[in-house]
């Protein structure tokens, strides 16, 4: 199962070896400065938008890889087994959204929000 962690000044998605094989990469990094918001999406299918660009999916089971849509590209590692941690990013060179099924989506989202708040200074508004 994928993990969503904060490391230094980045949000990092770490994939299992099977997920990495399917996605064609071991990890995904996005700078904390590009985080627009973080939330838990209770309905896994709402976190996936567009069509697959690179990766694999099985209808009603999982989506893994990059997905292209009108606003850009998302990285998804989503299973249909529960809620999903969603990190929305500012327009940039790689991804607009990270949607990850993790063992603890609430904890992952909380860690991202705290790290963003710390990176922007305690006086700034928390990400949505």
PDB file of C-alpha atoms in Angstrom:
ATOM      1  CA  UNK A   1       0.000   0.000   0.000  1.00  0.00           C
ATOM      2  CA  UNK A   2       1.235   3.494  -0.845  1.00  0.00           C
ATOM      3  CA  UNK A   3       2.354   5.888   1.887  1.00  0.00           C
ATOM      4  CA  UNK A   4       1.903   9.659   1.944  1.00  0.00           C
ATOM      5  CA  UNK A   5       4.529  11.377   4.115  1.00  0.00           C
ATOM      6  CA  UNK A   6       6.153  14.751   4.614  1.00  0.00           C
ATOM      7  CA  UNK A   7       9.916  14.746   4.185  1.00  0.00           C
ATOM      8  CA  UNK A   8      11.992  17.924   4.469  1.00  0.00           C
ATOM      9  CA  UNK A   9      10.069  20.479   2.383  1.00  0.00           C
ATOM     10  CA  UNK A  10       8.236  17.938   0.210  1.00  0.00           C
ATOM     11  CA  UNK A  11       5.089  15.860   0.235  1.00  0.00           C
ATOM     12  CA  UNK A  12       6.219  12.383  -0.784  1.00  0.00           C
ATOM     13  CA  UNK A  13       4.229   9.419  -2.083  1.00  0.00           C
ATOM     14  CA  UNK A  14       6.122   6.162  -1.593  1.00  0.00           C
ATOM     15  CA  UNK A  15       4.889   3.135  -3.493  1.00  0.00           C
ATOM     16  CA  UNK A  16       5.253  -0.560  -2.766  1.00  0.00           C
ATOM     17  CA  UNK A  17       7.395  -2.441  -5.262  1.00  0.00           C
ATOM     18  CA  UNK A  18       4.311  -3.769  -7.078  1.00  0.00           C
ATOM     19  CA  UNK A  19       2.774  -0.303  -7.298  1.00  0.00           C
ATOM     20  CA  UNK A  20       6.102   1.118  -8.458  1.00  0.00           C
ATOM     21  CA  UNK A  21       6.307  -1.478 -11.197  1.00  0.00           C
ATOM     22  CA  UNK A  22       2.824  -0.569 -12.467  1.00  0.00           C
ATOM     23  CA  UNK A  23       3.282   3.205 -12.117  1.00  0.00           C
ATOM     24  CA  UNK A  24       6.782   3.254 -13.581  1.00  0.00           C
ATOM     25  CA  UNK A  25       8.215   5.139 -10.584  1.00  0.00           C
ATOM     26  CA  UNK A  26       9.078   4.424  -6.965  1.00  0.00           C
ATOM     27  CA  UNK A  27       8.001   7.765  -5.497  1.00  0.00           C
ATOM     28  CA  UNK A  28       6.387  11.103  -6.292  1.00  0.00           C
ATOM     29  CA  UNK A  29       7.499  14.408  -4.736  1.00  0.00           C
ATOM     30  CA  UNK A  30       5.789  17.788  -4.591  1.00  0.00           C
ATOM     31  CA  UNK A  31       7.090  20.830  -2.696  1.00  0.00           C
ATOM     32  CA  UNK A  32       5.081  21.924   0.350  1.00  0.00           C
ATOM     33  CA  UNK A  33       4.962  25.409  -1.170  1.00  0.00           C
ATOM     34  CA  UNK A  34       2.778  24.057  -3.990  1.00  0.00           C
ATOM     35  CA  UNK A  35       0.135  22.518  -1.701  1.00  0.00           C
ATOM     36  CA  UNK A  36      -3.212  24.240  -2.154  1.00  0.00           C
ATOM     37  CA  UNK A  37      -5.131  22.012   0.221  1.00  0.00           C
ATOM     38  CA  UNK A  38      -5.370  18.546   1.736  1.00  0.00           C
ATOM     39  CA  UNK A  39      -8.471  16.560   2.607  1.00  0.00           C
ATOM     40  CA  UNK A  40      -9.866  13.089   3.085  1.00  0.00           C
ATOM     41  CA  UNK A  41     -12.261  11.998   0.347  1.00  0.00           C
ATOM     42  CA  UNK A  42     -14.619   9.331   1.731  1.00  0.00           C
ATOM     43  CA  UNK A  43     -15.661   8.136  -1.743  1.00  0.00           C
ATOM     44  CA  UNK A  44     -12.523   6.850  -3.487  1.00  0.00           C
ATOM     45  CA  UNK A  45     -13.937   7.249  -7.005  1.00  0.00           C
ATOM     46  CA  UNK A  46     -14.454  11.006  -6.519  1.00  0.00           C
ATOM     47  CA  UNK A  47     -10.701  11.505  -6.191  1.00  0.00           C
ATOM     48  CA  UNK A  48      -9.991  10.184  -9.698  1.00  0.00           C
ATOM     49  CA  UNK A  49     -10.587  12.481 -12.657  1.00  0.00           C
ATOM     50  CA  UNK A  50      -9.726  12.250 -16.350  1.00  0.00           C
ATOM     51  CA  UNK A  51      -8.330   9.270 -18.199  1.00  0.00           C
ATOM     52  CA  UNK A  52      -5.287   7.142 -17.638  1.00  0.00           C
ATOM     53  CA  UNK A  53      -2.089   8.391 -19.221  1.00  0.00           C
ATOM     54  CA  UNK A  54       0.354   5.887 -17.758  1.00  0.00           C
ATOM     55  CA  UNK A  55      -0.467   3.142 -15.291  1.00  0.00           C
ATOM     56  CA  UNK A  56      -3.120   0.561 -14.637  1.00  0.00           C
ATOM     57  CA  UNK A  57      -6.685   0.423 -13.436  1.00  0.00           C
ATOM     58  CA  UNK A  58      -9.354  -2.158 -12.888  1.00  0.00           C
ATOM     59  CA  UNK A  59     -12.937  -0.904 -12.854  1.00  0.00           C
ATOM     60  CA  UNK A  60     -14.305  -0.783  -9.320  1.00  0.00           C
ATOM     61  CA  UNK A  61     -11.041  -2.075  -7.796  1.00  0.00           C
ATOM     62  CA  UNK A  62      -8.072   0.310  -8.161  1.00  0.00           C
ATOM     63  CA  UNK A  63      -6.440   3.113 -10.153  1.00  0.00           C
ATOM     64  CA  UNK A  64      -2.667   3.570 -10.215  1.00  0.00           C
ATOM     65  CA  UNK A  65      -0.502   5.955 -12.215  1.00  0.00           C
ATOM     66  CA  UNK A  66      -0.919   9.279 -13.981  1.00  0.00           C
ATOM     67  CA  UNK A  67      -4.291  10.560 -15.142  1.00  0.00           C
ATOM     68  CA  UNK A  68      -4.721  13.418 -17.606  1.00  0.00           C
ATOM     69  CA  UNK A  69      -7.656  15.828 -17.538  1.00  0.00           C
ATOM     70  CA  UNK A  70      -8.503  19.344 -18.761  1.00  0.00           C
ATOM     71  CA  UNK A  71      -6.611  21.073 -15.925  1.00  0.00           C
ATOM     72  CA  UNK A  72      -3.438  18.968 -16.073  1.00  0.00           C
ATOM     73  CA  UNK A  73      -2.206  15.659 -14.708  1.00  0.00           C
ATOM     74  CA  UNK A  74      -2.880  13.873 -11.407  1.00  0.00           C
ATOM     75  CA  UNK A  75      -1.030  11.048  -9.720  1.00  0.00           C
ATOM     76  CA  UNK A  76      -3.306   8.421  -8.213  1.00  0.00           C
ATOM     77  CA  UNK A  77      -2.687   5.295  -6.163  1.00  0.00           C
ATOM     78  CA  UNK A  78      -6.250   4.536  -5.142  1.00  0.00           C
ATOM     79  CA  UNK A  79      -7.942   1.343  -4.016  1.00  0.00           C
ATOM     80  CA  UNK A  80     -11.687   0.918  -3.648  1.00  0.00           C
ATOM     81  CA  UNK A  81     -11.335  -0.232  -0.039  1.00  0.00           C
ATOM     82  CA  UNK A  82     -11.868   3.063   1.770  1.00  0.00           C
ATOM     83  CA  UNK A  83     -11.264   6.798   2.020  1.00  0.00           C
ATOM     84  CA  UNK A  84      -8.476   8.533   0.121  1.00  0.00           C
ATOM     85  CA  UNK A  85      -5.986  11.225   1.135  1.00  0.00           C
ATOM     86  CA  UNK A  86      -6.160  13.991  -1.489  1.00  0.00           C
ATOM     87  CA  UNK A  87      -3.542  16.731  -1.820  1.00  0.00           C
ATOM     88  CA  UNK A  88      -4.437  19.482  -4.296  1.00  0.00           C
ATOM     89  CA  UNK A  89      -1.457  21.295  -5.797  1.00  0.00           C
ATOM     90  CA  UNK A  90      -0.934  24.628  -7.522  1.00  0.00           C
ATOM     91  CA  UNK A  91      -0.392  24.469 -11.282  1.00  0.00           C
ATOM     92  CA  UNK A  92       3.154  23.335 -11.849  1.00  0.00           C
ATOM     93  CA  UNK A  93       5.411  21.229 -13.973  1.00  0.00           C
ATOM     94  CA  UNK A  94       4.165  17.807 -12.925  1.00  0.00           C
ATOM     95  CA  UNK A  95       0.931  17.154 -11.003  1.00  0.00           C
ATOM     96  CA  UNK A  96      -2.216  19.038  -9.953  1.00  0.00           C
ATOM     97  CA  UNK A  97      -3.409  16.409  -7.460  1.00  0.00           C
ATOM     98  CA  UNK A  98      -2.104  13.476  -5.469  1.00  0.00           C
ATOM     99  CA  UNK A  99      -4.821  10.966  -4.531  1.00  0.00           C
ATOM    100  CA  UNK A 100      -3.533   8.164  -2.332  1.00  0.00           C
ATOM    101  CA  UNK A 101      -5.139   5.255  -0.495  1.00  0.00           C
ATOM    102  CA  UNK A 102      -3.186   4.874   2.736  1.00  0.00           C
ATOM    103  CA  UNK A 103      -3.631   2.925   5.936  1.00  0.00           C
ATOM    104  CA  UNK A 104      -4.330   6.205   7.794  1.00  0.00           C
ATOM    105  CA  UNK A 105      -5.640   8.888   5.400  1.00  0.00           C
ATOM    106  CA  UNK A 106      -6.700  11.196   8.252  1.00  0.00           C
ATOM    107  CA  UNK A 107      -3.210  11.071   9.786  1.00  0.00           C
ATOM    108  CA  UNK A 108      -1.539  11.675   6.412  1.00  0.00           C
ATOM    109  CA  UNK A 109      -3.743  14.697   5.687  1.00  0.00           C
ATOM    110  CA  UNK A 110      -3.161  16.070   9.184  1.00  0.00           C
ATOM    111  CA  UNK A 111       0.627  15.743   8.722  1.00  0.00           C
ATOM    112  CA  UNK A 112       0.492  17.563   5.369  1.00  0.00           C
ATOM    113  CA  UNK A 113      -1.632  20.373   6.797  1.00  0.00           C
ATOM    114  CA  UNK A 114       0.682  20.835   9.790  1.00  0.00           C
ATOM    115  CA  UNK A 115       3.779  20.841   7.589  1.00  0.00           C
ATOM    116  CA  UNK A 116       2.256  23.388   5.198  1.00  0.00           C
ATOM    117  CA  UNK A 117       1.205  25.586   8.099  1.00  0.00           C
ATOM    118  CA  UNK A 118       4.742  25.374   9.520  1.00  0.00           C
ATOM    119  CA  UNK A 119       6.335  26.124   6.148  1.00  0.00           C
ATOM    120  CA  UNK A 120       4.119  29.176   5.616  1.00  0.00           C
ATOM    121  CA  UNK A 121       4.479  30.433   9.186  1.00  0.00           C
ATOM    122  CA  UNK A 122       2.145  29.956  12.123  1.00  0.00           C
ATOM    123  CA  UNK A 123       0.148  33.100  11.254  1.00  0.00           C
ATOM    124  CA  UNK A 124      -1.013  31.926   7.825  1.00  0.00           C
ATOM    125  CA  UNK A 125      -4.336  30.267   7.156  1.00  0.00           C
ATOM    126  CA  UNK A 126      -4.345  26.465   7.213  1.00  0.00           C
ATOM    127  CA  UNK A 127      -4.829  24.710   3.871  1.00  0.00           C
ATOM    128  CA  UNK A 128      -8.367  23.539   3.207  1.00  0.00           C
TER     129      UNK A 128
END
